[in-house]
PDB file of C-alpha atoms in Angstrom:
ATOM      1  CA  GLU A   1     210.097 -85.468  90.799  1.00 92.00           C
ATOM      2  CA  VAL A   2     212.518 -86.576  93.491  1.00 94.00           C
ATOM      3  CA  GLN A   3     210.737 -88.233  96.403  1.00 96.00           C
ATOM      4  CA  LEU A   4     212.338 -89.310  99.678  1.00 98.00           C
ATOM      5  CA  GLU A   5     210.336 -90.886 102.484  1.00 98.00           C
ATOM      6  CA  GLU A   6     211.973 -91.635 105.810  1.00 98.00           C
ATOM      7  CA  SER A   7     210.593 -94.079 108.375  1.00 98.00           C
ATOM      8  CA  GLY A   8     211.608 -96.188 111.359  1.00 98.00           C
ATOM      9  CA  GLY A   9     212.094 -93.573 114.032  1.00 98.00           C
ATOM     10  CA  GLY A  10     210.751 -93.856 117.536  1.00 98.00           C
ATOM     11  CA  MET A  11     211.433 -93.435 121.208  1.00 98.00           C
ATOM     12  CA  VAL A  12     214.079 -95.613 122.877  1.00 98.00           C
ATOM     13  CA  GLN A  13     216.146 -95.634 126.023  1.00 98.00           C
ATOM     14  CA  SER A  14     219.825 -94.843 126.042  1.00 98.00           C
ATOM     15  CA  GLY A  15     221.744 -97.836 124.701  1.00 98.00           C
ATOM     16  CA  GLY A  16     218.889 -98.950 122.489  1.00 98.00           C
ATOM     17  CA  SER A  17     218.776 -99.467 118.736  1.00 98.00           C
ATOM     18  CA  LEU A  18     216.693 -98.323 115.799  1.00 98.00           C
ATOM     19  CA  ARG A  19     216.836 -98.913 112.061  1.00 98.00           C
ATOM     20  CA  LEU A  20     215.811 -96.085 109.789  1.00 98.00           C
ATOM     21  CA  SER A  21     214.719 -96.526 106.181  1.00 98.00           C
ATOM     22  CA  CYS A  22     214.440 -94.104 103.299  1.00 98.00           C
ATOM     23  CA  ALA A  23     212.382 -95.007 100.256  1.00 98.00           C
ATOM     24  CA  ALA A  24     213.547 -93.138  97.161  1.00 98.00           C
ATOM     25  CA  ALA A  25     211.739 -92.464  93.894  1.00 97.00           C
ATOM     26  CA  GLY A  26     211.895 -90.157  90.910  1.00 96.00           C
ATOM     27  CA  PHE A  27     215.553 -90.644  90.056  1.00 96.00           C
ATOM     28  CA  THR A  28     218.036 -93.429  89.341  1.00 97.00           C
ATOM     29  CA  PHE A  29     218.861 -94.327  92.919  1.00 97.00           C
ATOM     30  CA  SER A  30     221.791 -96.591  92.044  1.00 98.00           C
ATOM     31  CA  ASP A  31     223.604 -93.675  90.353  1.00 97.00           C
ATOM     32  CA  VAL A  32     223.575 -91.359  93.354  1.00 97.00           C
ATOM     33  CA  ASP A  33     225.626 -91.166  96.555  1.00 97.00           C
ATOM     34  CA  MET A  34     223.267 -90.692  99.508  1.00 97.00           C
ATOM     35  CA  SER A  35     223.450 -89.211 103.009  1.00 97.00           C
ATOM     36  CA  TRP A  36     221.645 -89.152 106.316  1.00 98.00           C
ATOM     37  CA  VAL A  37     221.306 -85.758 107.958  1.00 97.00           C
ATOM     38  CA  ARG A  38     219.786 -84.943 111.345  1.00 98.00           C
ATOM     39  CA  GLN A  39     218.472 -81.810 112.935  1.00 97.00           C
ATOM     40  CA  ALA A  40     217.872 -81.407 116.650  1.00 97.00           C
ATOM     41  CA  THR A  41     215.376 -78.865 117.900  1.00 96.00           C
ATOM     42  CA  GLY A  42     216.856 -75.386 117.809  1.00 96.00           C
ATOM     43  CA  LYS A  43     220.011 -76.470 115.959  1.00 97.00           C
ATOM     44  CA  GLY A  44     221.179 -76.527 112.370  1.00 95.00           C
ATOM     45  CA  PRO A  45     221.414 -79.643 110.211  1.00 95.00           C
ATOM     46  CA  GLU A  46     224.192 -82.081 111.049  1.00 96.00           C
ATOM     47  CA  TRP A  47     225.587 -84.535 108.529  1.00 96.00           C
ATOM     48  CA  VAL A  48     225.550 -88.074 109.934  1.00 97.00           C
ATOM     49  CA  SER A  49     226.710 -90.503 107.261  1.00 97.00           C
ATOM     50  CA  SER A  50     227.091 -91.038 103.522  1.00 97.00           C
ATOM     51  CA  ILE A  51     227.349 -93.990 101.201  1.00 97.00           C
ATOM     52  CA  LYS A  52     228.714 -94.347  97.703  1.00 97.00           C
ATOM     53  CA  HIS A  53     226.221 -95.084  94.944  1.00 97.00           C
ATOM     54  CA  ASP A  54     227.327 -98.727  94.702  1.00 97.00           C
ATOM     55  CA  GLY A  55     227.313 -99.251  98.448  1.00 96.00           C
ATOM     56  CA  GLU A  56     230.995-100.130  98.507  1.00 97.00           C
ATOM     57  CA  SER A  57     232.228 -97.197 100.592  1.00 96.00           C
ATOM     58  CA  THR A  58     230.862 -95.214 103.504  1.00 97.00           C
ATOM     59  CA  ALA A  59     231.690 -92.210 105.672  1.00 96.00           C
ATOM     60  CA  TYR A  60     230.552 -91.219 109.161  1.00 97.00           C
ATOM     61  CA  ALA A  61     230.579 -88.203 111.420  1.00 97.00           C
ATOM     62  CA  ASP A  62     232.851 -88.705 114.422  1.00 96.00           C
ATOM     63  CA  SER A  63     229.843 -88.426 116.735  1.00 97.00           C
ATOM     64  CA  VAL A  64     228.294 -91.640 115.348  1.00 98.00           C
ATOM     65  CA  LYS A  65     231.325 -93.612 114.159  1.00 98.00           C
ATOM     66  CA  GLY A  66     231.303 -97.139 115.558  1.00 98.00           C
ATOM     67  CA  ARG A  67     227.624 -96.949 116.530  1.00 98.00           C
ATOM     68  CA  PHE A  68     225.771 -96.267 113.265  1.00 98.00           C
ATOM     69  CA  THR A  69     225.921 -98.219 110.001  1.00 98.00           C
ATOM     70  CA  ILE A  70     224.667 -96.885 106.677  1.00 98.00           C
ATOM     71  CA  SER A  71     223.664 -99.272 103.910  1.00 98.00           C
ATOM     72  CA  ARG A  72     221.538 -99.374 100.793  1.00 98.00           C
ATOM     73  CA  ASP A  73     219.552-101.767  98.644  1.00 98.00           C
ATOM     74  CA  ASN A  74     219.707-100.451  95.100  1.00 98.00           C
ATOM     75  CA  ALA A  75     217.277-103.074  93.841  1.00 98.00           C
ATOM     76  CA  ALA A  76     214.694-101.760  96.307  1.00 98.00           C
ATOM     77  CA  ASN A  77     215.635 -98.066  95.994  1.00 98.00           C
ATOM     78  CA  THR A  78     216.063 -97.917  99.760  1.00 98.00           C
ATOM     79  CA  LEU A  79     218.635 -96.386 102.068  1.00 98.00           C
ATOM     80  CA  TYR A  80     219.109 -97.569 105.655  1.00 98.00           C
ATOM     81  CA  LEU A  81     220.686 -96.382 108.873  1.00 98.00           C
ATOM     82  CA  GLN A  82     221.225 -98.917 111.641  1.00 98.00           C
ATOM     83  CA  MET A  83     221.689 -97.047 114.903  1.00 98.00           C
ATOM     84  CA  ASN A  84     223.073 -98.895 117.921  1.00 98.00           C
ATOM     85  CA  ASN A  85     224.048 -97.753 121.413  1.00 98.00           C
ATOM     86  CA  LEU A  86     221.886 -94.675 121.026  1.00 98.00           C
ATOM     87  CA  LYS A  87     222.548 -91.689 123.263  1.00 98.00           C
ATOM     88  CA  PRO A  88     220.326 -88.749 124.269  1.00 98.00           C
ATOM     89  CA  ASP A  89     222.469 -86.509 122.016  1.00 97.00           C
ATOM     90  CA  ASP A  90     221.228 -88.554 119.045  1.00 98.00           C
ATOM     91  CA  THR A  91     217.716 -87.156 119.575  1.00 98.00           C
ATOM     92  CA  ALA A  92     216.753 -85.370 116.357  1.00 98.00           C
ATOM     93  CA  LEU A  93     214.671 -85.441 113.217  1.00 98.00           C
ATOM     94  CA  TYR A  94     216.503 -87.658 110.720  1.00 98.00           C
ATOM     95  CA  TYR A  95     216.407 -87.061 106.980  1.00 98.00           C
ATOM     96  CA  CYS A  96     217.858 -88.784 103.958  1.00 97.00           C
ATOM     97  CA  ALA A  97     219.246 -86.692 101.149  1.00 97.00           C
ATOM     98  CA  ARG A  98     220.817 -87.064  97.750  1.00 97.00           C
ATOM     99  CA  ASN A  99     224.432 -86.007  97.563  1.00 95.00           C
ATOM    100  CA  ALA A 100     225.478 -83.046  95.457  1.00 91.00           C
ATOM    101  CA  LEU A 101     229.133 -84.042  95.992  1.00 92.00           C
ATOM    102  CA  PRO A 102     230.873 -87.445  96.239  1.00 91.00           C
ATOM    103  CA  PHE A 103     230.365 -89.184  99.565  1.00 90.00           C
ATOM    104  CA  ASP A 104     233.958 -88.690 100.720  1.00 89.00           C
ATOM    105  CA  PHE A 105     233.597 -84.904 100.647  1.00 92.00           C
ATOM    106  CA  CYS A 106     230.968 -84.998 103.376  1.00 93.00           C
ATOM    107  CA  SER A 107     233.300 -84.932 106.350  1.00 89.00           C
ATOM    108  CA  VAL A 108     234.848 -81.640 105.199  1.00 92.00           C
ATOM    109  CA  THR A 109     232.022 -79.737 103.509  1.00 92.00           C
ATOM    110  CA  LYS A 110     228.281 -79.734 102.984  1.00 92.00           C
ATOM    111  CA  CYS A 111     227.787 -82.498 100.442  1.00 93.00           C
ATOM    112  CA  TYR A 112     224.034 -83.068 100.328  1.00 94.00           C
ATOM    113  CA  GLU A 113     221.128 -81.431  98.532  1.00 93.00           C
ATOM    114  CA  ASN A 114     218.555 -79.430 100.462  1.00 90.00           C
ATOM    115  CA  HIS A 115     215.660 -81.528  99.165  1.00 86.00           C
ATOM    116  CA  TRP A 116     214.601 -83.869 101.979  1.00 90.00           C
ATOM    117  CA  GLY A 117     211.564 -85.905 102.936  1.00 89.00           C
ATOM    118  CA  GLN A 118     209.395 -85.232 105.976  1.00 94.00           C
ATOM    119  CA  GLY A 119     211.939 -86.849 108.269  1.00 97.00           C
ATOM    120  CA  THR A 120     211.551 -89.413 111.027  1.00 98.00           C
ATOM    121  CA  GLN A 121     211.851 -88.492 114.690  1.00 98.00           C
ATOM    122  CA  VAL A 122     214.338 -90.292 116.922  1.00 98.00           C
ATOM    123  CA  THR A 123     214.050 -89.629 120.646  1.00 98.00           C
ATOM    124  CA  VAL A 124     216.509 -91.183 123.105  1.00 98.00           C
ATOM    125  CA  SER A 125     215.808 -90.949 126.812  1.00 97.00           C
ATOM    126  CA  SER A 126     218.479 -91.244 129.480  1.00 93.00           C
TER     127      SER A 126
END
């Protein structure tokens, strides 16, 4: 059974930083491209970033490019999202997800599976 558990969220002021983690289990993590997805209250899911299974390549939504960094530790089955210079518009529930398509498809189409963890809340105050 695929298990994804997000953590690391919190409440910060605008300009602050947070590092999210996603612990994965139930599948061969190192074989799978992974994504971060966020959902603000009252809005649909928004793709944030993806990373290739070997960690060598990444992709970002324009809204977070230059501020967020995705990474992974395949030995620890863990996905990360370093978020710097946070803005109030980044406020959302953040999820990690396995990709159904290669990471470089994510900027043009929905690339991730619908199976997520419980999410971790990020709240940025102005």
